[in-house]
Amino acid sequence: MDIHRCRFVPYPASTINALAFSHTSTLKASAVSPTNLRLALGRANGNIEIWNPQRGYWVQESILSGGKDRSIEGLVWTHDLEGQSDDGGKEETPGMLRLFSIGYSTVITEWDLALRKPIRHSGGNHGEIWCIAAQPRWQGPVKGAAPGTRLNDYQKSEQLLAVGCADGAVVLHSTADGDLRFLRTLARPSGKKSRVLCIAFLGRAKIVTGYADSTIRIFNISSGRQLSSMSFGAGQPGGPAEILVWSVRCLSDGTIVSGDSTGEIRFWDGQNYTLLQRMKSHKEDILDLAVSADGMTILSGGMDRRTTMYRRTGDNPQGKKGRWAEISHQRYHSHDIKTMATFESAEMSVVVSGGVDATPIIIPLREFGKEHFRTLPMVPNYPQVQSAPKKRLLVSWWDREISIWRIGSIWDVMQETEVAPDQRQVRKLVAKVALQGEENIASVSISSDGNMLAVSTLSAVKIFHLRSSKSSANDSVKLRKAETPTNLAVHGSKLLQFSPDSKWLLTIRCDDSIYLHRIAKIFDAQTRPKILERGVELLRSVRTPKDSPTLQHGSLGKYEMSIIRTAWSSDSRILALCDLQGHLDSWVLEGYEDLSQSSDYAVNGHPLMAEPARDDEESDEELDEEAHPLVVLGQRWIRNPRNLSLPRLPSFPLVMSFRPAWPSSVAALTNGHITMHPTRHNPNPHSHDLPIGEDRLFVLTSFHKVYEYQIFAGKLSDWSRRNPPSMLSEEFQVIRDRAMNCIWDISGSKERVWIYGSSFLWMFDLARDLPAVEQKLPEVQSQPGRDSRQITRSSKKRKRKHVQEQRQSAMQGTTGAGNRIPEKELITGIGSSIHKTTGSEQNGGQWVSMQTIHNRAIDKDDDAIDDDDVEIATGGLPALVRLRRENGGLSYMQDDQQNGDAKTDNGRLDNGDAVAHELTDRGLASWHTFKYRPILGIVVLSDESSLEDDSLRSGEDVHKSPRGLEVALVERPSWDLDLPPRYHGDQEWDK
């Protein structure tokens, strides 16, 4: 495989301005993280990213597209209380999670996660909003209140939103009854009109605000009056006269903590409103603070790139509070730290920080110093690059701009003997498009032949026709707007995708409705392509609540049923998609194309919907009620007859792709397909033949589990049955960064899939079985007085314990950040083992790892390890897998051609990049590297399909092609980002 390493593709970094977890932290030892826990991340370009922590495997689920001058400056979640079910039963429906944002305007915006767009706004007669806070969730009636007592505003069940404005106003908004409306103004603008820079709730009854006039003010929500004002005094000599209070936080014991422009952190008494303690811990402004759930740990971040941790020490049993002390400071970010957020539960305890460097950092909180921090990728999880292999075009996009590059062939450039080597151009920017309007781009797709470009926002879809210049000297591409049907243009789309044969355009609208638009024919360069007027709507299978996991601790509504990935088969006759719940849906295109039929294919004026496949349990009347027959140029889309047989994935997919079909050596019929003649009762006849091409769907889930399904059979493929997820190497399963997409290399005896993420590139050859996972276990000694069955059970227990410890050493037992630091590398902290004594001391004791005790308390579901894992740990294969491999009849092909393969030795390359591969006796089974990062995307440049078709017609052997797969690997290194100037002070990392 030839790789073009591209760093010229622009992708500007966008500052992280806001972070917010959907749930509040809990101190209960038995409380686990809710399954629908999410992190919202707001950027300066107006986009909001939704991240799923999923037990430490952080993955970006979706992006809510913003727009021009719509910077996200603040984010908060609210959690509605449970209500009664719609049928009036006793069961309560989970409360809805709602997301709100602010950004350089006078309004608060509420977002619909499923639609990925704003659903309502609320504003008032005040200045620009600078900060926002959500009232803590109502936990029940006030203790000791008399029956019939009228609840005050701060005691009501709904959560209030408090905002601070540029003119000094503090305004309350109500979220009751699923609405968002202005409630009242607490603080009127003063004469100075000093800005409110930060705001926080002290319980449910008070609001703490930090101003730009060196003061902190506390307000009572019920009465609306100001309770106190705490002054910071004059500014530092030679500096500004006023001190800016950038951040305030309230601890569980009522203590108020503030960070200001002098780099000081101050602690205030929440009852007497007096200063308790102050520390100078930063050399520049402290921009944000994060506090633990128990109020014993605080982190601060600021303009000096320093993250500082404080802990309270010296508490005595009489209730006297101790003093705060700085215990550590490190530099995790390369630029200003603007925002921080925390979440804690029994098995998770992290601090997330972000700033100007556009990179989220995950820092362990409870296990600080015992676990590594982790850097999340700044690039989107869904690749922002695509290609048209037949014309070697590379398309990239960001915000509202699209760039189109033409990448030359390495072989052609090397043959240019008339041009000096340093003047040979491999790439050229051939077109650039700037969309009109304010909305950011949601999705882009280019046809494989390079003739059409589709661009969508959340409100519109635009289609462009690409035409290459006739001049050989001018290699530019001209774009002109294609005639787009009205029902396609006026509806926004969150996902667009052309079929491989460029005859269909798939659009997933914001409400997850699915439409296919037929492109009748691609005309010559002087004629615009024609898109049929009406689209075909595909209906997903109806699923009951039993088909989805039980929602806990709140609900995300229809968001969890949002479509996240789609896949076309190589012959464009099978379409598959999957949602966040892991439900697979698939459709099949039956019949053969007949361009002689009329393009007006509406049936009796009914809406166009794909005809469902006939099921044995459904009657003809039920089918007629669901949809009407539809024929499009001799073909129609039907639901896969075995769609309901496809099992639900254990987690949502990150990669979905059909295996490319091998080029058929069977010549086509001379007369083509048999034509169906129209009749008076059947004006649009069509064949009912189903495709016979490749139907194996490769899926990689968010937990890096690999499955392959036979769509027409509704079951796992033979390869997947012989290679269950437990057969994957431990190195691949414990990779922290998640996969983004894959590319295929089908040639010779190879059926290779190249999976890539932001920091890795991994290859599996599906023409071969995965090698057995080998691990050395301690031998089990035979003991007198014990029979073989007892020894076998004891052996399995030891093996099970060994496998458990192996897994825990990599992932289990961590608190959501990085891996655990080896004991020999620990700098601070107490020992990790305790001496456990059972019975009297003379009986002796044993050393027990505290981490093992902690894991048993929080990882009860992970303790059960099946027999397959035990057999794999012994270096063998599970019995069922071994039987499948012996009877599967897998025919290995001799790997005669090795062109394009990466040939390296075990260990490391000369440049020090870690490379590893696993060899079997029949060739290269897998290979991986971490030398490329961060990867924005990988796209195919070589058009191997056309090359193989031409070779077949000429009688040549396609397996002996001198050129292998050619791809473009796009990187966006952090050191190449255009960032504003940063603070350089007298710090240890600056010396």
mmCIF file with all atom_site columns, N, CA and C in Angstrom, residues 120-177:
data_model
loop_
_atom_site.group_PDB
_atom_site.id
_atom_site.type_symbol
_atom_site.label_atom_id
_atom_site.label_alt_id
_atom_site.label_comp_id
_atom_site.label_asym_id
_atom_site.label_entity_id
_atom_site.label_seq_id
_atom_site.pdbx_PDB_ins_code
_atom_site.Cartn_x
_atom_site.Cartn_y
_atom_site.Cartn_z
_atom_site.occupancy
_atom_site.B_iso_or_equiv
_atom_site.pdbx_formal_charge
_atom_site.auth_seq_id
_atom_site.auth_comp_id
_atom_site.auth_asym_id
_atom_site.auth_atom_id
_atom_site.pdbx_PDB_model_num
ATOM 1   N N  . ARG A 1 120 ? -35.467 26.064 20.988 1.00 0.00 ? 120 ARG A N  1
ATOM 2   C CA . ARG A 1 120 ? -36.112 27.247 21.551 1.00 0.00 ? 120 ARG A CA 1
ATOM 3   C C  . ARG A 1 120 ? -35.065 28.197 22.107 1.00 0.00 ? 120 ARG A C  1
ATOM 4   N N  . HIS A 1 121 ? -35.461 29.455 22.209 1.00 0.00 ? 121 HIS A N  1
ATOM 5   C CA . HIS A 1 121 ? -34.593 30.518 22.725 1.00 0.00 ? 121 HIS A CA 1
ATOM 6   C C  . HIS A 1 121 ? -35.357 31.311 23.765 1.00 0.00 ? 121 HIS A C  1
ATOM 7   N N  . SER A 1 122 ? -34.616 31.925 24.669 1.00 0.00 ? 122 SER A N  1
ATOM 8   C CA . SER A 1 122 ? -35.219 32.798 25.677 1.00 0.00 ? 122 SER A CA 1
ATOM 9   C C  . SER A 1 122 ? -34.271 33.953 25.945 1.00 0.00 ? 122 SER A C  1
ATOM 10  N N  . GLY A 1 123 ? -34.805 35.159 25.910 1.00 0.00 ? 123 GLY A N  1
ATOM 11  C CA . GLY A 1 123 ? -34.001 36.347 26.134 1.00 0.00 ? 123 GLY A CA 1
ATOM 12  C C  . GLY A 1 123 ? -34.720 37.361 26.994 1.00 0.00 ? 123 GLY A C  1
ATOM 13  N N  . GLY A 1 124 ? -34.151 38.534 27.098 1.00 0.00 ? 124 GLY A N  1
ATOM 14  C CA . GLY A 1 124 ? -34.741 39.590 27.906 1.00 0.00 ? 124 GLY A CA 1
ATOM 15  C C  . GLY A 1 124 ? -34.103 40.929 27.607 1.00 0.00 ? 124 GLY A C  1
ATOM 16  N N  . ASN A 1 125 ? -34.557 41.939 28.319 1.00 0.00 ? 125 ASN A N  1
ATOM 17  C CA . ASN A 1 125 ? -34.062 43.297 28.130 1.00 0.00 ? 125 ASN A CA 1
ATOM 18  C C  . ASN A 1 125 ? -32.845 43.507 29.032 1.00 0.00 ? 125 ASN A C  1
ATOM 19  N N  . HIS A 1 126 ? -31.730 42.937 28.605 1.00 0.00 ? 126 HIS A N  1
ATOM 20  C CA . HIS A 1 126 ? -30.489 43.053 29.365 1.00 0.00 ? 126 HIS A CA 1
ATOM 21  C C  . HIS A 1 126 ? -29.324 42.953 28.399 1.00 0.00 ? 126 HIS A C  1
ATOM 22  N N  . GLY A 1 127 ? -28.138 43.077 28.932 1.00 0.00 ? 127 GLY A N  1
ATOM 23  C CA . GLY A 1 127 ? -26.955 43.034 28.093 1.00 0.00 ? 127 GLY A CA 1
ATOM 24  C C  . GLY A 1 127 ? -26.583 41.622 27.663 1.00 0.00 ? 127 GLY A C  1
ATOM 25  N N  . GLU A 1 128 ? -25.439 41.515 26.984 1.00 0.00 ? 128 GLU A N  1
ATOM 26  C CA . GLU A 1 128 ? -24.969 40.213 26.540 1.00 0.00 ? 128 GLU A CA 1
ATOM 27  C C  . GLU A 1 128 ? -24.701 39.297 27.737 1.00 0.00 ? 128 GLU A C  1
ATOM 28  N N  . ILE A 1 129 ? -25.035 38.029 27.552 1.00 0.00 ? 129 ILE A N  1
ATOM 29  C CA . ILE A 1 129 ? -24.857 37.047 28.622 1.00 0.00 ? 129 ILE A CA 1
ATOM 30  C C  . ILE A 1 129 ? -23.405 36.581 28.621 1.00 0.00 ? 129 ILE A C  1
ATOM 31  N N  . TRP A 1 130 ? -22.773 36.634 29.791 1.00 0.00 ? 130 TRP A N  1
ATOM 32  C CA . TRP A 1 130 ? -21.375 36.236 29.933 1.00 0.00 ? 130 TRP A CA 1
ATOM 33  C C  . TRP A 1 130 ? -21.202 34.898 30.636 1.00 0.00 ? 130 TRP A C  1
ATOM 34  N N  . CYS A 1 131 ? -22.157 34.498 31.457 1.00 0.00 ? 131 CYS A N  1
ATOM 35  C CA . CYS A 1 131 ? -22.009 33.261 32.217 1.00 0.00 ? 131 CYS A CA 1
ATOM 36  C C  . CYS A 1 131 ? -23.386 32.686 32.509 1.00 0.00 ? 131 CYS A C  1
ATOM 37  N N  . ILE A 1 132 ? -23.421 31.389 32.806 1.00 0.00 ? 132 ILE A N  1
ATOM 38  C CA . ILE A 1 132 ? -24.681 30.703 33.052 1.00 0.00 ? 132 ILE A CA 1
ATOM 39  C C  . ILE A 1 132 ? -24.437 29.598 34.072 1.00 0.00 ? 132 ILE A C  1
ATOM 40  N N  . ALA A 1 133 ? -25.458 29.317 34.878 1.00 0.00 ? 133 ALA A N  1
ATOM 41  C CA . ALA A 1 133 ? -25.397 28.239 35.867 1.00 0.00 ? 133 ALA A CA 1
ATOM 42  C C  . ALA A 1 133 ? -26.784 27.641 36.017 1.00 0.00 ? 133 ALA A C  1
ATOM 43  N N  . ALA A 1 134 ? -26.838 26.344 36.304 1.00 0.00 ? 134 ALA A N  1
ATOM 44  C CA . ALA A 1 134 ? -28.096 25.631 36.511 1.00 0.00 ? 134 ALA A CA 1
ATOM 45  C C  . ALA A 1 134 ? -28.290 25.354 37.991 1.00 0.00 ? 134 ALA A C  1
ATOM 46  N N  . GLN A 1 135 ? -29.492 25.547 38.464 1.00 0.00 ? 135 GLN A N  1
ATOM 47  C CA . GLN A 1 135 ? -29.821 25.268 39.855 1.00 0.00 ? 135 GLN A CA 1
ATOM 48  C C  . GLN A 1 135 ? -29.700 23.774 40.140 1.00 0.00 ? 135 GLN A C  1
ATOM 49  N N  . PRO A 1 136 ? -29.156 23.385 41.298 1.00 0.00 ? 136 PRO A N  1
ATOM 50  C CA . PRO A 1 136 ? -29.093 21.949 41.621 1.00 0.00 ? 136 PRO A CA 1
ATOM 51  C C  . PRO A 1 136 ? -30.472 21.317 41.561 1.00 0.00 ? 136 PRO A C  1
ATOM 52  N N  . ARG A 1 137 ? -30.509 20.051 41.195 1.00 0.00 ? 137 ARG A N  1
ATOM 53  C CA . ARG A 1 137 ? -31.772 19.347 41.020 1.00 0.00 ? 137 ARG A CA 1
ATOM 54  C C  . ARG A 1 137 ? -32.497 19.198 42.348 1.00 0.00 ? 137 ARG A C  1
ATOM 55  N N  . TRP A 1 138 ? -33.814 19.336 42.301 1.00 0.00 ? 138 TRP A N  1
ATOM 56  C CA . TRP A 1 138 ? -34.659 19.218 43.495 1.00 0.00 ? 138 TRP A CA 1
ATOM 57  C C  . TRP A 1 138 ? -34.636 17.782 44.000 1.00 0.00 ? 138 TRP A C  1
ATOM 58  N N  . GLN A 1 139 ? -34.364 17.581 45.289 1.00 0.00 ? 139 GLN A N  1
ATOM 59  C CA . GLN A 1 139 ? -34.239 16.252 45.877 1.00 0.00 ? 139 GLN A CA 1
ATOM 60  C C  . GLN A 1 139 ? -35.440 15.845 46.716 1.00 0.00 ? 139 GLN A C  1
ATOM 61  N N  . GLY A 1 140 ? -36.509 16.647 46.743 1.00 0.00 ? 140 GLY A N  1
ATOM 62  C CA . GLY A 1 140 ? -37.694 16.303 47.517 1.00 0.00 ? 140 GLY A CA 1
ATOM 63  C C  . GLY A 1 140 ? -38.124 17.463 48.388 1.00 0.00 ? 140 GLY A C  1
ATOM 64  N N  . PRO A 1 141 ? -39.252 17.323 49.103 1.00 0.00 ? 141 PRO A N  1
ATOM 65  C CA . PRO A 1 141 ? -39.744 18.413 49.961 1.00 0.00 ? 141 PRO A CA 1
ATOM 66  C C  . PRO A 1 141 ? -38.752 18.753 51.060 1.00 0.00 ? 141 PRO A C  1
ATOM 67  N N  . VAL A 1 142 ? -38.830 19.971 51.518 1.00 0.00 ? 142 VAL A N  1
ATOM 68  C CA . VAL A 1 142 ? -37.959 20.431 52.594 1.00 0.00 ? 142 VAL A CA 1
ATOM 69  C C  . VAL A 1 142 ? -38.330 19.738 53.890 1.00 0.00 ? 142 VAL A C  1
ATOM 70  N N  . LYS A 1 143 ? -37.337 19.201 54.585 1.00 0.00 ? 143 LYS A N  1
ATOM 71  C CA . LYS A 1 143 ? -37.597 18.508 55.834 1.00 0.00 ? 143 LYS A CA 1
ATOM 72  C C  . LYS A 1 143 ? -38.127 19.484 56.889 1.00 0.00 ? 143 LYS A C  1
ATOM 73  N N  . GLY A 1 144 ? -39.164 19.070 57.612 1.00 0.00 ? 144 GLY A N  1
ATOM 74  C CA . GLY A 1 144 ? -39.714 19.900 58.678 1.00 0.00 ? 144 GLY A CA 1
ATOM 75  C C  . GLY A 1 144 ? -40.762 20.886 58.223 1.00 0.00 ? 144 GLY A C  1
ATOM 76  N N  . ALA A 1 145 ? -41.053 20.930 56.913 1.00 0.00 ? 145 ALA A N  1
ATOM 77  C CA . ALA A 1 145 ? -42.063 21.869 56.431 1.00 0.00 ? 145 ALA A CA 1
ATOM 78  C C  . ALA A 1 145 ? -43.455 21.380 56.798 1.00 0.00 ? 145 ALA A C  1
ATOM 79  N N  . ALA A 1 146 ? -44.316 22.309 57.216 1.00 0.00 ? 146 ALA A N  1
ATOM 80  C CA . ALA A 1 146 ? -45.675 21.944 57.601 1.00 0.00 ? 146 ALA A CA 1
ATOM 81  C C  . ALA A 1 146 ? -46.479 21.569 56.362 1.00 0.00 ? 146 ALA A C  1
ATOM 82  N N  . PRO A 1 147 ? -47.473 20.676 56.527 1.00 0.00 ? 147 PRO A N  1
ATOM 83  C CA . PRO A 1 147 ? -48.306 20.304 55.370 1.00 0.00 ? 147 PRO A CA 1
ATOM 84  C C  . PRO A 1 147 ? -49.009 21.522 54.788 1.00 0.00 ? 147 PRO A C  1
ATOM 85  N N  . GLY A 1 148 ? -49.058 21.609 53.479 1.00 0.00 ? 148 GLY A N  1
ATOM 86  C CA . GLY A 1 148 ? -49.704 22.726 52.808 1.00 0.00 ? 148 GLY A CA 1
ATOM 87  C C  . GLY A 1 148 ? -48.840 23.951 52.675 1.00 0.00 ? 148 GLY A C  1
ATOM 88  N N  . THR A 1 149 ? -47.589 23.866 53.124 1.00 0.00 ? 149 THR A N  1
ATOM 89  C CA . THR A 1 149 ? -46.697 25.019 53.002 1.00 0.00 ? 149 THR A CA 1
ATOM 90  C C  . THR A 1 149 ? -46.422 25.308 51.537 1.00 0.00 ? 149 THR A C  1
ATOM 91  N N  . ARG A 1 150 ? -46.533 26.571 51.160 1.00 0.00 ? 150 ARG A N  1
ATOM 92  C CA . ARG A 1 150 ? -46.298 26.963 49.764 1.00 0.00 ? 150 ARG A CA 1
ATOM 93  C C  . ARG A 1 150 ? -44.796 26.941 49.487 1.00 0.00 ? 150 ARG A C  1
ATOM 94  N N  . LEU A 1 151 ? -44.429 26.284 48.405 1.00 0.00 ? 151 LEU A N  1
ATOM 95  C CA . LEU A 1 151 ? -43.020 26.181 48.054 1.00 0.00 ? 151 LEU A CA 1
ATOM 96  C C  . LEU A 1 151 ? -42.519 27.488 47.487 1.00 0.00 ? 151 LEU A C  1
ATOM 97  N N  . ASN A 1 152 ? -41.340 27.888 47.914 1.00 0.00 ? 152 ASN A N  1
ATOM 98  C CA . ASN A 1 152 ? -40.694 29.043 47.319 1.00 0.00 ? 152 ASN A CA 1
ATOM 99  C C  . ASN A 1 152 ? -40.087 28.661 45.970 1.00 0.00 ? 152 ASN A C  1
ATOM 100 N N  . ASP A 1 153 ? -39.585 29.676 45.261 1.00 0.00 ? 153 ASP A N  1
ATOM 101 C CA . ASP A 1 153 ? -39.021 29.430 43.938 1.00 0.00 ? 153 ASP A CA 1
ATOM 102 C C  . ASP A 1 153 ? -37.853 28.464 44.007 1.00 0.00 ? 153 ASP A C  1
ATOM 103 N N  . TYR A 1 154 ? -37.022 28.608 45.054 1.00 0.00 ? 154 TYR A N  1
ATOM 104 C CA . TYR A 1 154 ? -35.847 27.751 45.127 1.00 0.00 ? 154 TYR A CA 1
ATOM 105 C C  . TYR A 1 154 ? -36.195 26.347 45.588 1.00 0.00 ? 154 TYR A C  1
ATOM 106 N N  . GLN A 1 155 ? -37.470 26.091 45.994 1.00 0.00 ? 155 GLN A N  1
ATOM 107 C CA . GLN A 1 155 ? -37.892 24.772 46.429 1.00 0.00 ? 155 GLN A CA 1
ATOM 108 C C  . GLN A 1 155 ? -38.718 24.040 45.378 1.00 0.00 ? 155 GLN A C  1
ATOM 109 N N  . LYS A 1 156 ? -39.005 24.687 44.281 1.00 0.00 ? 156 LYS A N  1
ATOM 110 C CA . LYS A 1 156 ? -39.826 24.067 43.244 1.00 0.00 ? 156 LYS A CA 1
ATOM 111 C C  . LYS A 1 156 ? -39.061 22.940 42.562 1.00 0.00 ? 156 LYS A C  1
ATOM 112 N N  . SER A 1 157 ? -39.806 22.065 41.918 1.00 0.00 ? 157 SER A N  1
ATOM 113 C CA . SER A 1 157 ? -39.201 20.882 41.327 1.00 0.00 ? 157 SER A CA 1
ATOM 114 C C  . SER A 1 157 ? -38.350 21.216 40.108 1.00 0.00 ? 157 SER A C  1
ATOM 115 N N  . GLU A 1 158 ? -38.712 22.246 39.352 1.00 0.00 ? 158 GLU A N  1
ATOM 116 C CA . GLU A 1 158 ? -37.934 22.546 38.156 1.00 0.00 ? 158 GLU A CA 1
ATOM 117 C C  . GLU A 1 158 ? -36.610 23.205 38.514 1.00 0.00 ? 158 GLU A C  1
ATOM 118 N N  . GLN A 1 159 ? -35.661 23.106 37.609 1.00 0.00 ? 159 GLN A N  1
ATOM 119 C CA . GLN A 1 159 ? -34.371 23.749 37.791 1.00 0.00 ? 159 GLN A CA 1
ATOM 120 C C  . GLN A 1 159 ? -34.381 25.110 37.105 1.00 0.00 ? 159 GLN A C  1
ATOM 121 N N  . LEU A 1 160 ? -33.941 26.119 37.845 1.00 0.00 ? 160 LEU A N  1
ATOM 122 C CA . LEU A 1 160 ? -33.837 27.458 37.291 1.00 0.00 ? 160 LEU A CA 1
ATOM 123 C C  . LEU A 1 160 ? -32.477 27.635 36.629 1.00 0.00 ? 160 LEU A C  1
ATOM 124 N N  . LEU A 1 161 ? -32.422 28.525 35.663 1.00 0.00 ? 161 LEU A N  1
ATOM 125 C CA . LEU A 1 161 ? -31.176 28.919 35.024 1.00 0.00 ? 161 LEU A CA 1
ATOM 126 C C  . LEU A 1 161 ? -30.891 30.359 35.401 1.00 0.00 ? 161 LEU A C  1
ATOM 127 N N  . ALA A 1 162 ? -29.695 30.619 35.884 1.00 0.00 ? 162 ALA A N  1
ATOM 128 C CA . ALA A 1 162 ? -29.268 31.973 36.242 1.00 0.00 ? 162 ALA A CA 1
ATOM 129 C C  . ALA A 1 162 ? -28.163 32.397 35.294 1.00 0.00 ? 162 ALA A C  1
ATOM 130 N N  . VAL A 1 163 ? -28.268 33.610 34.772 1.00 0.00 ? 163 VAL A N  1
ATOM 131 C CA . VAL A 1 163 ? -27.266 34.134 33.843 1.00 0.00 ? 163 VAL A CA 1
ATOM 132 C C  . VAL A 1 163 ? -26.783 35.486 34.337 1.00 0.00 ? 163 VAL A C  1
ATOM 133 N N  . GLY A 1 164 ? -25.487 35.740 34.091 1.00 0.00 ? 164 GLY A N  1
ATOM 134 C CA . GLY A 1 164 ? -24.905 37.035 34.398 1.00 0.00 ? 164 GLY A CA 1
ATOM 135 C C  . GLY A 1 164 ? -24.611 37.777 33.111 1.00 0.00 ? 164 GLY A C  1
ATOM 136 N N  . CYS A 1 165 ? -24.894 39.092 33.104 1.00 0.00 ? 165 CYS A N  1
ATOM 137 C CA . CYS A 1 165 ? -24.849 39.865 31.859 1.00 0.00 ? 165 CYS A CA 1
ATOM 138 C C  . CYS A 1 165 ? -23.752 40.932 31.910 1.00 0.00 ? 165 CYS A C  1
ATOM 139 N N  . ALA A 1 166 ? -23.465 41.476 30.728 1.00 0.00 ? 166 ALA A N  1
ATOM 140 C CA . ALA A 1 166 ? -22.401 42.469 30.602 1.00 0.00 ? 166 ALA A CA 1
ATOM 141 C C  . ALA A 1 166 ? -22.762 43.779 31.287 1.00 0.00 ? 166 ALA A C  1
ATOM 142 N N  . ASP A 1 167 ? -24.056 44.077 31.481 1.00 0.00 ? 167 ASP A N  1
ATOM 143 C CA . ASP A 1 167 ? -24.471 45.316 32.132 1.00 0.00 ? 167 ASP A CA 1
ATOM 144 C C  . ASP A 1 167 ? -24.654 45.148 33.631 1.00 0.00 ? 167 ASP A C  1
ATOM 145 N N  . GLY A 1 168 ? -24.262 44.011 34.206 1.00 0.00 ? 168 GLY A N  1
ATOM 146 C CA . GLY A 1 168 ? -24.367 43.789 35.640 1.00 0.00 ? 168 GLY A CA 1
ATOM 147 C C  . GLY A 1 168 ? -25.634 43.110 36.089 1.00 0.00 ? 168 GLY A C  1
ATOM 148 N N  . ALA A 1 169 ? -26.541 42.782 35.173 1.00 0.00 ? 169 ALA A N  1
ATOM 149 C CA . ALA A 1 169 ? -27.806 42.163 35.548 1.00 0.00 ? 169 ALA A CA 1
ATOM 150 C C  . ALA A 1 169 ? -27.628 40.679 35.811 1.00 0.00 ? 169 ALA A C  1
ATOM 151 N N  . VAL A 1 170 ? -28.374 40.155 36.797 1.00 0.00 ? 170 VAL A N  1
ATOM 152 C CA . VAL A 1 170 ? -28.471 38.727 37.075 1.00 0.00 ? 170 VAL A CA 1
ATOM 153 C C  . VAL A 1 170 ? -29.915 38.326 36.834 1.00 0.00 ? 170 VAL A C  1
ATOM 154 N N  . VAL A 1 171 ? -30.127 37.435 35.888 1.00 0.00 ? 171 VAL A N  1
ATOM 155 C CA . VAL A 1 171 ? -31.471 37.124 35.392 1.00 0.00 ? 171 VAL A CA 1
ATOM 156 C C  . VAL A 1 171 ? -31.756 35.650 35.598 1.00 0.00 ? 171 VAL A C  1
ATOM 157 N N  . LEU A 1 172 ? -33.009 35.335 35.981 1.00 0.00 ? 172 LEU A N  1
ATOM 158 C CA . LEU A 1 172 ? -33.459 33.966 36.163 1.00 0.00 ? 172 LEU A CA 1
ATOM 159 C C  . LEU A 1 172 ? -34.377 33.563 35.022 1.00 0.00 ? 172 LEU A C  1
ATOM 160 N N  . HIS A 1 173 ? -34.205 32.318 34.550 1.00 0.00 ? 173 HIS A N  1
ATOM 161 C CA . HIS A 1 173 ? -35.076 31.729 33.534 1.00 0.00 ? 173 HIS A CA 1
ATOM 162 C C  . HIS A 1 173 ? -35.610 30.415 34.063 1.00 0.00 ? 173 HIS A C  1
ATOM 163 N N  . SER A 1 174 ? -36.857 30.094 33.698 1.00 0.00 ? 174 SER A N  1
ATOM 164 C CA . SER A 1 174 ? -37.521 28.887 34.178 1.00 0.00 ? 174 SER A CA 1
ATOM 165 C C  . SER A 1 174 ? -37.482 27.808 33.101 1.00 0.00 ? 174 SER A C  1
ATOM 166 N N  . THR A 1 175 ? -37.313 26.545 33.555 1.00 0.00 ? 175 THR A N  1
ATOM 167 C CA . THR A 1 175 ? -37.353 25.393 32.649 1.00 0.00 ? 175 THR A CA 1
ATOM 168 C C  . THR A 1 175 ? -38.548 24.498 32.944 1.00 0.00 ? 175 THR A C  1
ATOM 169 N N  . ALA A 1 176 ? -39.554 25.001 33.642 1.00 0.00 ? 176 ALA A N  1
ATOM 170 C CA . ALA A 1 176 ? -40.707 24.202 34.037 1.00 0.00 ? 176 ALA A CA 1
ATOM 171 C C  . ALA A 1 176 ? -41.532 23.799 32.827 1.00 0.00 ? 176 ALA A C  1
ATOM 172 N N  . ASP A 1 177 ? -42.191 22.650 32.934 1.00 0.00 ? 177 ASP A N  1
ATOM 173 C CA . ASP A 1 177 ? -43.123 22.152 31.914 1.00 0.00 ? 177 ASP A CA 1
ATOM 174 C C  . ASP A 1 177 ? -42.448 21.967 30.557 1.00 0.00 ? 177 ASP A C  1
#
